[in-house]
Coordinates of C-alpha atoms and ligand atoms in Angstrom, one line a residue:
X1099 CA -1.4 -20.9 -16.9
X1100 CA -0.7 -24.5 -15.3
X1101 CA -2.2 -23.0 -11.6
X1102 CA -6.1 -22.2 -11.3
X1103 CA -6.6 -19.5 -9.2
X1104 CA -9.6 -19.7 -6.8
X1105 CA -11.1 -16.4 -7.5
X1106 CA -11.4 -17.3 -11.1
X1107 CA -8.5 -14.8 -12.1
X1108 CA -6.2 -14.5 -14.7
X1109 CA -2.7 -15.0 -13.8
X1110 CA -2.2 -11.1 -14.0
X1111 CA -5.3 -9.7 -13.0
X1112 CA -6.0 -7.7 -10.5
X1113 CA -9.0 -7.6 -8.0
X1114 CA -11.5 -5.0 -8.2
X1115 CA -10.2 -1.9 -7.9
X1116 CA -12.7 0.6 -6.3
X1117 CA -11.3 4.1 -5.0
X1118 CA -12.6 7.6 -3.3
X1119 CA -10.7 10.5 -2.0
X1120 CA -12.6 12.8 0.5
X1121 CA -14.2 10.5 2.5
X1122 CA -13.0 11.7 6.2
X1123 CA -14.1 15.5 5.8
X1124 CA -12.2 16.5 9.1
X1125 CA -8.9 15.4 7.4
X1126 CA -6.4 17.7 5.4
X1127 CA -7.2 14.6 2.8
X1128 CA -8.3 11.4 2.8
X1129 CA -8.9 8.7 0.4
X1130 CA -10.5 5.2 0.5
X1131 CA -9.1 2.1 -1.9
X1132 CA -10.0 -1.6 -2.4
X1133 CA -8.9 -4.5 -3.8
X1134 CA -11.2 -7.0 -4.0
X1135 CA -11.9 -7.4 -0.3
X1136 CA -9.5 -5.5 1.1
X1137 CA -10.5 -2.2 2.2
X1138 CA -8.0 0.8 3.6
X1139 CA -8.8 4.1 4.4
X1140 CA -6.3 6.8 4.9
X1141 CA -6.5 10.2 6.4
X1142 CA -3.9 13.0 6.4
X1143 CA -3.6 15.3 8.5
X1144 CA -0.4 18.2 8.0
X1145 CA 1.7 20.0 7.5
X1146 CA 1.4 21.2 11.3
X1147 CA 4.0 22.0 14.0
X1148 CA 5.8 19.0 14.9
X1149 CA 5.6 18.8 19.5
X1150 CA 7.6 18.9 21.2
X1151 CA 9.6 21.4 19.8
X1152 CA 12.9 19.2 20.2
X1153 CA 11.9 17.0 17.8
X1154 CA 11.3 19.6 15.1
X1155 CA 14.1 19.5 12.3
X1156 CA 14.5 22.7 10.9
X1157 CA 16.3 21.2 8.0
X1158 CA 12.6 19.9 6.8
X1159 CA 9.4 18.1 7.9
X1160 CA 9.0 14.6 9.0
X1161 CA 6.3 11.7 7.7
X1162 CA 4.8 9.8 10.5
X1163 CA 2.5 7.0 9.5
X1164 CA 0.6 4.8 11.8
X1165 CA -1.0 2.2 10.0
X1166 CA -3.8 -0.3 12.4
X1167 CA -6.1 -3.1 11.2
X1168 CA -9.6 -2.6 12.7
X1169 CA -10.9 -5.7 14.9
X1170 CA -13.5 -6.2 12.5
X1171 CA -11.1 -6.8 9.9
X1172 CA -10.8 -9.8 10.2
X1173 CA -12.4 -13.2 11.2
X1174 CA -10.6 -13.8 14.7
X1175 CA -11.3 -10.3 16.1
X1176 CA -8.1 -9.0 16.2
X1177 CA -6.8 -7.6 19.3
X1178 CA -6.9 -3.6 19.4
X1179 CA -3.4 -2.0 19.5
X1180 CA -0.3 -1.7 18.3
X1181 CA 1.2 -4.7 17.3
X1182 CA 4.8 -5.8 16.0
X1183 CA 3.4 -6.3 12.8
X1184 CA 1.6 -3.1 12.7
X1185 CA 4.6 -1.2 13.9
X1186 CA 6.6 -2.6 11.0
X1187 CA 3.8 -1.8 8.6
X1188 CA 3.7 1.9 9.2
X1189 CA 7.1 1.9 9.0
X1190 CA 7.2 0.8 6.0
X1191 CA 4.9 2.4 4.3
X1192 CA 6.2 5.5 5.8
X1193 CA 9.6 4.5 3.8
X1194 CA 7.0 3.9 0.8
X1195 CA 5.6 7.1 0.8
X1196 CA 8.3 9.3 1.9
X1197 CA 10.3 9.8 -1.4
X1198 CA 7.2 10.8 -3.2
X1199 CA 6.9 14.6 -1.1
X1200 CA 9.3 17.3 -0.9
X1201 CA 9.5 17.5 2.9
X1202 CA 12.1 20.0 3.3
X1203 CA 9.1 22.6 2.0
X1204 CA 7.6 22.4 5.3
X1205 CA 10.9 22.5 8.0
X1206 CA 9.5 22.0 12.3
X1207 CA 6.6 20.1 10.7
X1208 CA 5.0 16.9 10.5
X1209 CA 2.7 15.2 8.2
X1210 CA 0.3 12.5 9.8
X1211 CA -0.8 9.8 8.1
X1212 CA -3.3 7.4 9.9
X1213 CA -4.2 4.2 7.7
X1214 CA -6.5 1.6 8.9
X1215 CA -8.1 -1.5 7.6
X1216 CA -11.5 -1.9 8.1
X1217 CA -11.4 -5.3 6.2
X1218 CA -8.4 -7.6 5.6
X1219 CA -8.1 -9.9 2.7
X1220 CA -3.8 -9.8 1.9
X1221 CA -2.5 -7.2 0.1
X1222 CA -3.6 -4.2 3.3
X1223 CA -0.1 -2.9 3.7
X1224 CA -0.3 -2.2 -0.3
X1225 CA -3.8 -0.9 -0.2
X1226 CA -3.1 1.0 2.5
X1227 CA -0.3 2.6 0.4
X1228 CA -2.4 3.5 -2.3
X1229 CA -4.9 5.0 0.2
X1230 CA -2.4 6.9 1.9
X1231 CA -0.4 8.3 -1.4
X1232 CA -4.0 9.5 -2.9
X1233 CA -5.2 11.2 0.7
X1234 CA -1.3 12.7 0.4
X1235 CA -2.1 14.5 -2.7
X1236 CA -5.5 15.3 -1.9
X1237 CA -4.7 17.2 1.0
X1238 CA -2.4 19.5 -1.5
X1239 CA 1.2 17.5 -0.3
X1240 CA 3.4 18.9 -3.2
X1241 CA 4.8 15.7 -4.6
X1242 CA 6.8 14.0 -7.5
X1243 CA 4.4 11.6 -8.5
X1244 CA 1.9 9.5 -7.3
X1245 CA 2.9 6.1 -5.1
X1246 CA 1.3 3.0 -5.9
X1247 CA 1.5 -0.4 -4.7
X1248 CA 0.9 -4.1 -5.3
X1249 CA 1.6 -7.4 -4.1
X1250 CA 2.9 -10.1 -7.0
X1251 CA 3.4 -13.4 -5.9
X1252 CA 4.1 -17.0 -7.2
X1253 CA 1.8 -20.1 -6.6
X1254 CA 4.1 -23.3 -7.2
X1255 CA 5.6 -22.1 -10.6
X1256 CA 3.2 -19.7 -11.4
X1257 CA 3.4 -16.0 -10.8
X1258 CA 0.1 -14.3 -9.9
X1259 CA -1.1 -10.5 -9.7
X1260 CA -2.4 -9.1 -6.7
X1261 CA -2.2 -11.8 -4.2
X1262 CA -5.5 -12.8 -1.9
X1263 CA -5.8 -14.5 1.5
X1264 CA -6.6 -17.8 -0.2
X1265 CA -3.5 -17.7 -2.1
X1266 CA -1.2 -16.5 0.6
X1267 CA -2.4 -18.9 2.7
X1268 CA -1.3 -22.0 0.2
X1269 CA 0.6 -24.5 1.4
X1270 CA 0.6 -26.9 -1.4
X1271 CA 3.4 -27.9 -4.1
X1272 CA 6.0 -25.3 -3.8
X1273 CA 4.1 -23.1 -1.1
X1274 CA 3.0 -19.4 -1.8
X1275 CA 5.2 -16.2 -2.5
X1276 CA 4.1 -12.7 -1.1
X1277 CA 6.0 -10.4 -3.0
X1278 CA 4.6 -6.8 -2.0
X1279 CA 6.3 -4.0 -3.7
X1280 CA 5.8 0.4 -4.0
X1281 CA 7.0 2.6 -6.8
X1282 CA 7.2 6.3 -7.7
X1283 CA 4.3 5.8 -10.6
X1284 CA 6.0 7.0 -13.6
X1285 CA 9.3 6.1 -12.7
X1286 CA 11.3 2.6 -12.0
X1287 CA 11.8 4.1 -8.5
X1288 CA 11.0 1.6 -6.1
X1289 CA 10.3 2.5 -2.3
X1290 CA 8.9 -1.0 -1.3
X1291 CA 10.2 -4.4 -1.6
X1292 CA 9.2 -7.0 0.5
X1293 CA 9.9 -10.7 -0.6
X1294 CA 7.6 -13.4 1.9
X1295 CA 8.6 -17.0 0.1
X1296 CA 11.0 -17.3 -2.5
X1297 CA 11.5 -16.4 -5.9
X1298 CA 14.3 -17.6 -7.8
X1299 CA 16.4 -14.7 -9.2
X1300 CA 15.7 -15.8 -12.9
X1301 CA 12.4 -15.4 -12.2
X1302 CA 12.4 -12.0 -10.3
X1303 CA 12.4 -10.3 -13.5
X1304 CA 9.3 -11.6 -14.8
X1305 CA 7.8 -11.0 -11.2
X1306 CA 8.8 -7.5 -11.1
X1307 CA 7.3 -6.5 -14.7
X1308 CA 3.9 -7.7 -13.8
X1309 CA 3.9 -5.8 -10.8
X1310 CA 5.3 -3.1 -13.2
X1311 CA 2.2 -3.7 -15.4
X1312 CA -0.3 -3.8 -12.9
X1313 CA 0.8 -0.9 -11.0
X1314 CA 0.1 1.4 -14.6
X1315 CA -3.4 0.0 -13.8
X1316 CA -3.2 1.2 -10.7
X1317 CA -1.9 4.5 -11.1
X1318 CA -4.4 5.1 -13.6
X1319 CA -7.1 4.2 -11.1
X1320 CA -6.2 6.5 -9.1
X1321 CA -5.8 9.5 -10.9
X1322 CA -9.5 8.6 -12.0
X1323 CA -10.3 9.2 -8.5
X1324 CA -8.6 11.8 -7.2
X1325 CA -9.7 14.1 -11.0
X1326 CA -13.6 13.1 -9.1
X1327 CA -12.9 15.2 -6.5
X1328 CA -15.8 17.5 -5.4
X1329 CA -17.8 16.7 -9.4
Ligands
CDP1279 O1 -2.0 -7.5 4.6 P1 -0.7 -7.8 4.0 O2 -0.7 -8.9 3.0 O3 0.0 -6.6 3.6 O4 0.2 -8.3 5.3 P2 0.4 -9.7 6.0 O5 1.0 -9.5 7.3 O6 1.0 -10.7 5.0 O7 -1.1 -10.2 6.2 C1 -1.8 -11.0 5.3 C2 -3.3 -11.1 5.7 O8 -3.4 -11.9 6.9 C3 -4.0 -9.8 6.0 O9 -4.3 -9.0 4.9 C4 -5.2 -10.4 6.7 O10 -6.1 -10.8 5.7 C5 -4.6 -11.5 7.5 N1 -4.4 -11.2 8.9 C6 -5.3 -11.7 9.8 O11 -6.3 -12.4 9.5 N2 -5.2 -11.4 11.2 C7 -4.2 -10.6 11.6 N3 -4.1 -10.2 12.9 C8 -3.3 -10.1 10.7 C9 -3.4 -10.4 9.3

């Protein structure tokens, strides 16, 4: 590996994963998950009615995620309320998630999924995913399979794992790639792929399988977590 990282990583290791399910008790399901320094919690809360009643689809239930970073979060308090990036965040992740639950089981309903970030260090919208996907099956959401998310990236030539503020931030060389991306776990399903920087398309290969490799970590992580439930 020609680029150090700051944290002292290897090229394809990820932060410290740490992971809860349960922890909002008022929620249909809920589920804390870190990487490194970057904490999200997500509570569900559904299937219930969906009001008003014209925006019920009878054909099958909606996913509505709102996904918020708390002021805190940050260094430079960050102001409280929706934002453009937020907006585009839960609406993404709401595309993340969505393909992992059989919706049409629950028609007139919808299934709400709050996220919020109560510290921000990169990678929130995918640790918000993986939140939101193991509060989705903790509340008893049937689903395919278990969503989970990372961000790969690139640091001059090098790819890198799990991408922090430090590294997104770079500016040197050939700059920094943020290369966030969601899968169906035991599939080669993808439901997120963002690209922030540039990677060259012989190289998005190589990109793709660590994210591949660290996202069996992942998943594997959090079905730890979510078999803890209530031992
Ligand atoms: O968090 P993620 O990498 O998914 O999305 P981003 O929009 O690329 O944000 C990268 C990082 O910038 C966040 O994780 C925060 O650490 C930081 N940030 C911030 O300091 N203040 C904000 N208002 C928004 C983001």
């Amino acid at each position: 590996m020609k680029v150090k990282r700051a944290s002292g990583r290897a090229w394809n290791e990820l932060r410290k994963m740490k992971a809860k399910v349960g922890v909002v008790p008022n929620a249909d399901g809920s589920a804390i998950f870190e990487f490194g320094d970057t904490v999200a919690i997500a509570a569900v809360y559904g299937p219930r009615k969906l009001h008003p009643q014209h925006m019920q689809d009878p054909a099958t239930g909606i996913l509505r995620v709102n996904y918020d970073l708390l002021s805190f979060s940050v260094a430079d308090r960050k102001r409280p309320g929706p934002s453009r990036r937020s907006t585009e965040i839960s609406k993404v992740t709401e595309w993340a998630l969505a393909p992992a639950i059989d919706l049409e089981a629950f028609p007139n309903t919808v299934v709400d999924v709050q996220i919020y970030i109560i510290q921000a260090d990169a990678g929130t919208r995918t640790a918000g995913i993986n939140a939101a996907s193991m509060a989705l099956a903790h509340a008893g959401i049937p689903m395919r399979d278990l969503i989970t998310s990372v961000a790969v990236g690139k640091i001059d030539e090098q790819i890198i794992v799990d991408v922090d503020k430090v590294e997104e931030d770079y500016e040197g060389g050939e700059g920094a790639t943020d290369f966030p991306i969601a899968k169906l776990a035991r599939s080669d399903e993808y439901t997120l792929l963002q690209l922030d920087g540039k990677i060259p398309p012989e190289r998005f290969k190589e990109a793709l399988d660590a994210a591949d490799k660290a996202c069996q970590e992942i998943y594997e992580f959090q079905k730890k977590a979510l078999k803890e439930v209530g031992e």
